[in-house]
Amino acid sequence: MPACPNGPAYVNIPMPDRPRKRSGETARWSFALGRGEHPVEWDWLQGPPNVFGLGSVRRPQSHSRARHVPVRAYSVTTGTHLEVESGLEHDLVRVLDRRSEVTWLVAQPCRILFPLDVGRRTHVPDLLSLSTGGRVTLWDVRPNARADELFWRQVAMTQRACADVGWGHEVFHGLDEVERLNLLWLQGFRHEMPWHERHVERLTESVRSGETTIQDLIDLDDGSGEVIATMWHLMWCGQLKVVTRTRLTETSPVSVGGADA
């Protein structure tokens, strides 16, 4: 079996049922139906677009007056780089990329035109995630300190538009410093190595045998570093569970389960 359950190939996941009414009653949607394609308005009476074929509706640009610096974030889920607009969006990619139920990600996935004046009529969500079972979620990223009244009005309109088409919507405010540093560390072990598989069973059985700490698993290594690196990889993809919201030390407990994200 593969060491990590995440991967880019989940092409047979069903999409949600088509909406019963045209979502233009609350919003008009545009998608880039391919990488590098210009956005075109979507008729939801056709059903939802193929998420796997979507490109970004805009490319983040850096300039002297920009508030954020664009980032090319590699995603194990898609096997590609996602062009996100800020470090905070990169943090969200790290969170979603290690969740085994997340099967696809798209940055700047659509443009939504609201029929009412909400300050900014046109809105581009920051990220789209697809989960097993076909659940699609749009994400907006904003630090708590910058979540003003205009932002929350826009969130309400986006949530209403998503509900009309059977999609979900979430807001990501960021991570505290400890969890962010833990995920940065684990991300360094996100790639599968040829020798991971031969250590998976030994590590998981050691955890199942009783109370286990990170140091207990480190002690299993023969000096090659393979067991230690496999341990961190399994923590990244969630086959071994650690509490990422507290500082990871030699005495941190380890269990078997889903990723703690």
C-alpha positions as a printed NumPy array, in Angstrom:
array([[  0.   ,   0.   ,   0.   ],
       [  1.231,   3.568,  -0.541],
       [  2.651,   5.383,   2.473],
       [  0.406,   8.401,   2.053],
       [ -3.29 ,   8.344,   0.992],
       [ -3.165,  11.758,  -0.709],
       [ -2.598,  11.979,  -4.451],
       [ -3.628,  13.761,  -7.622],
       [ -5.648,  11.053,  -9.38 ],
       [ -9.286,  11.058,  -8.222],
       [-10.975,  11.645, -11.555],
       [-14.131,   9.611, -10.971],
       [-15.477,  11.576,  -8.014],
       [-19.132,  12.545,  -8.629],
       [-20.056,  16.213,  -8.815],
       [-23.021,  17.607,  -6.804],
       [-26.474,  17.499,  -8.363],
       [-27.237,  20.38 , -10.719],
       [-29.086,  23.283,  -9.087],
       [-32.835,  23.53 ,  -9.538],
       [-32.722,  27.192, -10.553],
       [-30.389,  29.485, -12.409],
       [-27.974,  30.976,  -9.86 ],
       [-28.047,  34.298, -11.719],
       [-30.872,  35.225,  -9.382],
       [-28.184,  35.958,  -6.795],
       [-24.908,  35.909,  -8.761],
       [-23.285,  35.337, -12.132],
       [-20.271,  33.035, -12.267],
       [-17.287,  32.951, -14.627],
       [-14.689,  30.156, -14.872],
       [-11.475,  29.645, -16.807],
       [-12.185,  26.299, -18.449],
       [ -8.546,  25.327, -18.714],
       [ -5.131,  26.611, -17.725],
       [ -4.429,  29.971, -19.362],
       [ -7.962,  30.292, -20.759],
       [ -9.999,  33.495, -20.417],
       [-12.919,  33.289, -17.974],
       [-16.334,  32.679, -19.521],
       [-19.752,  33.02 , -17.909],
       [-21.172,  29.703, -16.742],
       [-24.779,  28.565, -17.134],
       [-25.536,  26.448, -14.062],
       [-28.51 ,  24.838, -15.805],
       [-25.803,  22.696, -17.464],
       [-24.76 ,  21.478, -14.032],
       [-21.473,  22.34 , -12.29 ],
       [-18.212,  22.777, -14.209],
       [-15.554,  20.054, -14.196],
       [-13.446,  21.153, -11.253],
       [-10.436,  19.156, -12.458],
       [-10.331,  21.205, -15.646],
       [-10.508,  24.665, -14.065],
       [ -7.697,  27.179, -14.306],
       [ -7.205,  30.367, -12.318],
       [ -9.325,  33.31 , -13.452],
       [ -6.469,  35.694, -12.691],
       [ -2.741,  35.519, -12.058],
       [ -1.473,  37.217,  -8.88 ],
       [  0.821,  40.129,  -9.642],
       [  3.438,  41.792,  -7.458],
       [  3.908,  45.558,  -7.599],
       [  5.098,  48.399,  -5.396],
       [  1.642,  49.094,  -3.939],
       [  0.711,  45.433,  -3.388],
       [ -0.209,  44.448,   0.145],
       [  0.904,  40.84 ,  -0.341],
       [  3.603,  38.964,  -2.212],
       [  2.411,  36.206,  -4.605],
       [  3.61 ,  32.658,  -3.886],
       [  3.98 ,  29.574,  -6.098],
       [  2.924,  26.845,  -3.669],
       [  3.555,  23.221,  -4.635],
       [  0.601,  20.923,  -3.909],
       [  1.004,  17.182,  -3.469],
       [ -2.762,  16.849,  -3.975],
       [ -2.639,  18.225,  -7.518],
       [  1.013,  17.538,  -8.347],
       [  1.289,  21.135,  -9.582],
       [  2.178,  24.605,  -8.321],
       [ -0.703,  26.831,  -7.208],
       [ -0.196,  30.545,  -7.694],
       [ -1.604,  32.084,  -4.516],
       [ -1.664,  35.726,  -3.548],
       [ -0.16 ,  35.724,  -0.054],
       [  1.592,  33.773,   2.657],
       [ -1.738,  33.379,   4.422],
       [ -3.177,  31.635,   1.367],
       [ -0.057,  29.454,   1.313],
       [ -0.831,  28.474,   4.925],
       [ -4.312,  27.385,   3.83 ],
       [ -2.801,  25.282,   1.031],
       [ -0.584,  23.574,   3.646],
       [ -3.626,  22.818,   5.816],
       [ -5.736,  21.389,   2.974],
       [ -2.911,  19.623,   1.158],
       [ -2.384,  17.155,   4.004],
       [ -6.056,  16.231,   4.431],
       [ -6.716,  12.831,   2.913],
       [-10.318,  13.753,   2.058],
       [ -9.198,  16.698,  -0.102],
       [ -8.705,  15.482,  -3.659],
       [ -8.225,  18.684,  -5.701],
       [ -7.349,  22.359,  -5.247],
       [ -7.695,  25.387,  -7.524],
       [ -6.361,  28.876,  -6.782],
       [ -8.486,  31.902,  -7.794],
       [-11.05 ,  29.42 ,  -9.148],
       [-13.869,  31.699, -10.318],
       [-15.208,  35.219, -10.599],
       [-18.576,  35.975,  -9.01 ],
       [-20.585,  39.015, -10.077],
       [-23.178,  40.033,  -7.52 ],
       [-26.337,  41.766,  -8.79 ],
       [-26.45 ,  44.105,  -5.795],
       [-23.872,  46.722,  -4.83 ],
       [-21.923,  45.24 ,  -1.889],
       [-18.979,  47.606,  -2.202],
       [-17.165,  45.423,  -4.696],
       [-19.586,  43.743,  -7.054],
       [-16.979,  41.357,  -8.457],
       [-15.379,  38.817,  -6.135],
       [-12.681,  36.206,  -6.775],
       [-12.475,  33.595,  -3.956],
       [ -8.953,  32.621,  -2.968],
       [ -9.149,  28.835,  -3.228],
       [-11.414,  25.957,  -4.201],
       [-11.173,  22.525,  -2.608],
       [-12.834,  19.311,  -3.746],
       [-13.388,  16.533,  -1.223],
       [-14.298,  12.88 ,  -1.576],
       [-17.98 ,  12.528,  -2.394],
       [-17.859,  15.574,  -4.651],
       [-18.137,  18.276,  -1.973],
       [-16.835,  21.587,  -3.362],
       [-15.851,  24.417,  -1.009],
       [-14.782,  27.959,  -1.865],
       [-12.387,  29.622,   0.576],
       [-11.847,  33.275,   1.378],
       [ -8.685,  34.174,   3.276],
       [ -8.506,  37.203,   5.548],
       [ -6.745,  37.892,   8.887],
       [ -9.153,  38.639,  11.712],
       [ -7.737,  42.136,  12.064],
       [ -8.689,  42.969,   8.461],
       [-12.124,  41.332,   8.428],
       [-14.191,  44.512,   8.206],
       [-17.891,  45.056,   7.546],
       [-17.385,  45.126,   3.777],
       [-15.612,  41.772,   3.911],
       [-18.391,  40.146,   5.918],
       [-21.071,  41.503,   3.541],
       [-19.113,  39.967,   0.687],
       [-18.844,  36.678,   2.604],
       [-22.606,  36.614,   3.127],
       [-23.256,  37.167,  -0.581],
       [-20.699,  34.502,  -1.535],
       [-22.226,  31.988,   0.872],
       [-25.676,  32.641,  -0.586],
       [-24.373,  32.206,  -4.146],
       [-22.599,  28.968,  -3.161],
       [-25.711,  27.617,  -1.442],
       [-27.698,  28.217,  -4.64 ],
       [-25.395,  25.895,  -6.605],
       [-24.801,  23.254,  -3.915],
       [-21.282,  24.363,  -2.968],
       [-19.881,  25.249,   0.44 ],
       [-17.97 ,  28.313,   1.59 ],
       [-15.443,  28.804,   4.391],
       [-13.333,  31.661,   5.754],
       [ -9.717,  31.035,   6.795],
       [ -8.255,  33.519,   9.274],
       [ -4.843,  31.877,   9.654],
       [ -2.975,  29.729,  12.181],
       [ -1.319,  30.563,  15.452],
       [  2.483,  30.661,  15.391],
       [  3.059,  27.214,  16.927],
       [  0.769,  25.37 ,  14.531],
       [  2.127,  27.274,  11.538],
       [  5.726,  26.35 ,  12.428],
       [  4.736,  22.706,  12.99 ],
       [  3.117,  22.518,   9.541],
       [  6.141,  24.18 ,   7.943],
       [  8.315,  21.461,   9.502],
       [  6.045,  18.596,   8.461],
       [  5.723,  20.009,   4.959],
       [  9.424,  19.325,   4.479],
       [  8.579,  15.59 ,   4.54 ],
       [  5.48 ,  15.672,   2.314],
       [  7.023,  13.887,  -0.661],
       [  6.906,  10.081,  -0.747],
       [ 10.251,   8.289,  -0.909],
       [ 10.823,   4.769,  -2.306],
       [ 11.86 ,   3.47 ,   1.106],
       [  8.863,   4.84 ,   3.062],
       [  6.689,   1.81 ,   2.429],
       [  8.958,  -0.705,   4.134],
       [  8.821,   1.262,   7.419],
       [  5.094,   2.08 ,   7.516],
       [  3.904,  -1.137,   9.141],
       [  6.613,  -1.105,  11.805],
       [  5.826,   2.461,  12.801],
       [  2.044,   2.068,  12.864],
       [  2.236,  -1.203,  14.818],
       [  4.554,   0.439,  17.355],
       [  2.003,   3.2  ,  17.883],
       [ -0.887,   0.731,  18.18 ],
       [  0.975,  -1.313,  20.811],
       [  0.557,   1.311,  23.516],
       [  1.314,   4.865,  24.577],
       [  3.938,   6.136,  22.169],
       [  5.93 ,   9.355,  21.91 ],
       [  7.977,  10.868,  19.116],
       [ 11.142,   9.773,  20.936],
       [  9.908,   6.158,  21.049],
       [  9.636,   6.178,  17.251],
       [ 12.973,   7.94 ,  16.785],
       [ 14.579,   5.138,  18.804],
       [ 13.45 ,   2.637,  16.134],
       [ 15.817,   4.181,  13.591],
       [ 19.021,   2.256,  12.8  ],
       [ 21.051,   5.369,  12.112],
       [ 20.113,   5.667,   8.449],
       [ 17.427,   8.276,   9.165],
       [ 14.864,   6.404,   7.069],
       [ 12.553,   5.529,   9.96 ],
       [ 12.667,   9.086,  11.303],
       [ 11.926,  10.628,   7.91 ],
       [  9.093,   8.131,   7.358],
       [  7.661,   9.034,  10.765],
       [  7.515,  12.735,   9.85 ],
       [  5.988,  11.905,   6.449],
       [  3.244,   9.814,   8.046],
       [  2.531,  12.667,  10.448],
       [  2.256,  15.055,   7.527],
       [ -0.279,  12.94 ,   5.628],
       [ -2.153,  11.859,   8.747],
       [ -1.46 ,   8.129,   9.056],
       [  0.227,   9.002,  12.321],
       [ -1.498,  11.684,  14.343],
       [  0.107,  14.395,  16.443],
       [ -1.436,  17.526,  17.911],
       [ -0.066,  20.266,  15.684],
       [ -1.541,  23.065,  17.811],
       [  1.08 ,  22.5  ,  20.516],
       [  4.867,  22.465,  20.229],
       [  6.23 ,  19.136,  18.976],
       [  8.859,  17.673,  21.322],
       [ 10.367,  14.268,  22.049],
       [  7.571,  13.624,  24.573],
       [  4.69 ,  14.539,  22.219],
       [  2.211,  11.627,  22.048],
       [  1.597,   9.899,  18.729],
       [ -1.507,   7.961,  17.714],
       [ -2.944,   6.372,  14.591],
       [ -5.612,   8.366,  12.806],
       [ -6.48 ,  11.262,  10.523],
       [ -4.438,  14.422,  10.157],
       [ -4.897,  16.919,  12.965],
       [ -5.472,  20.026,  10.863]])
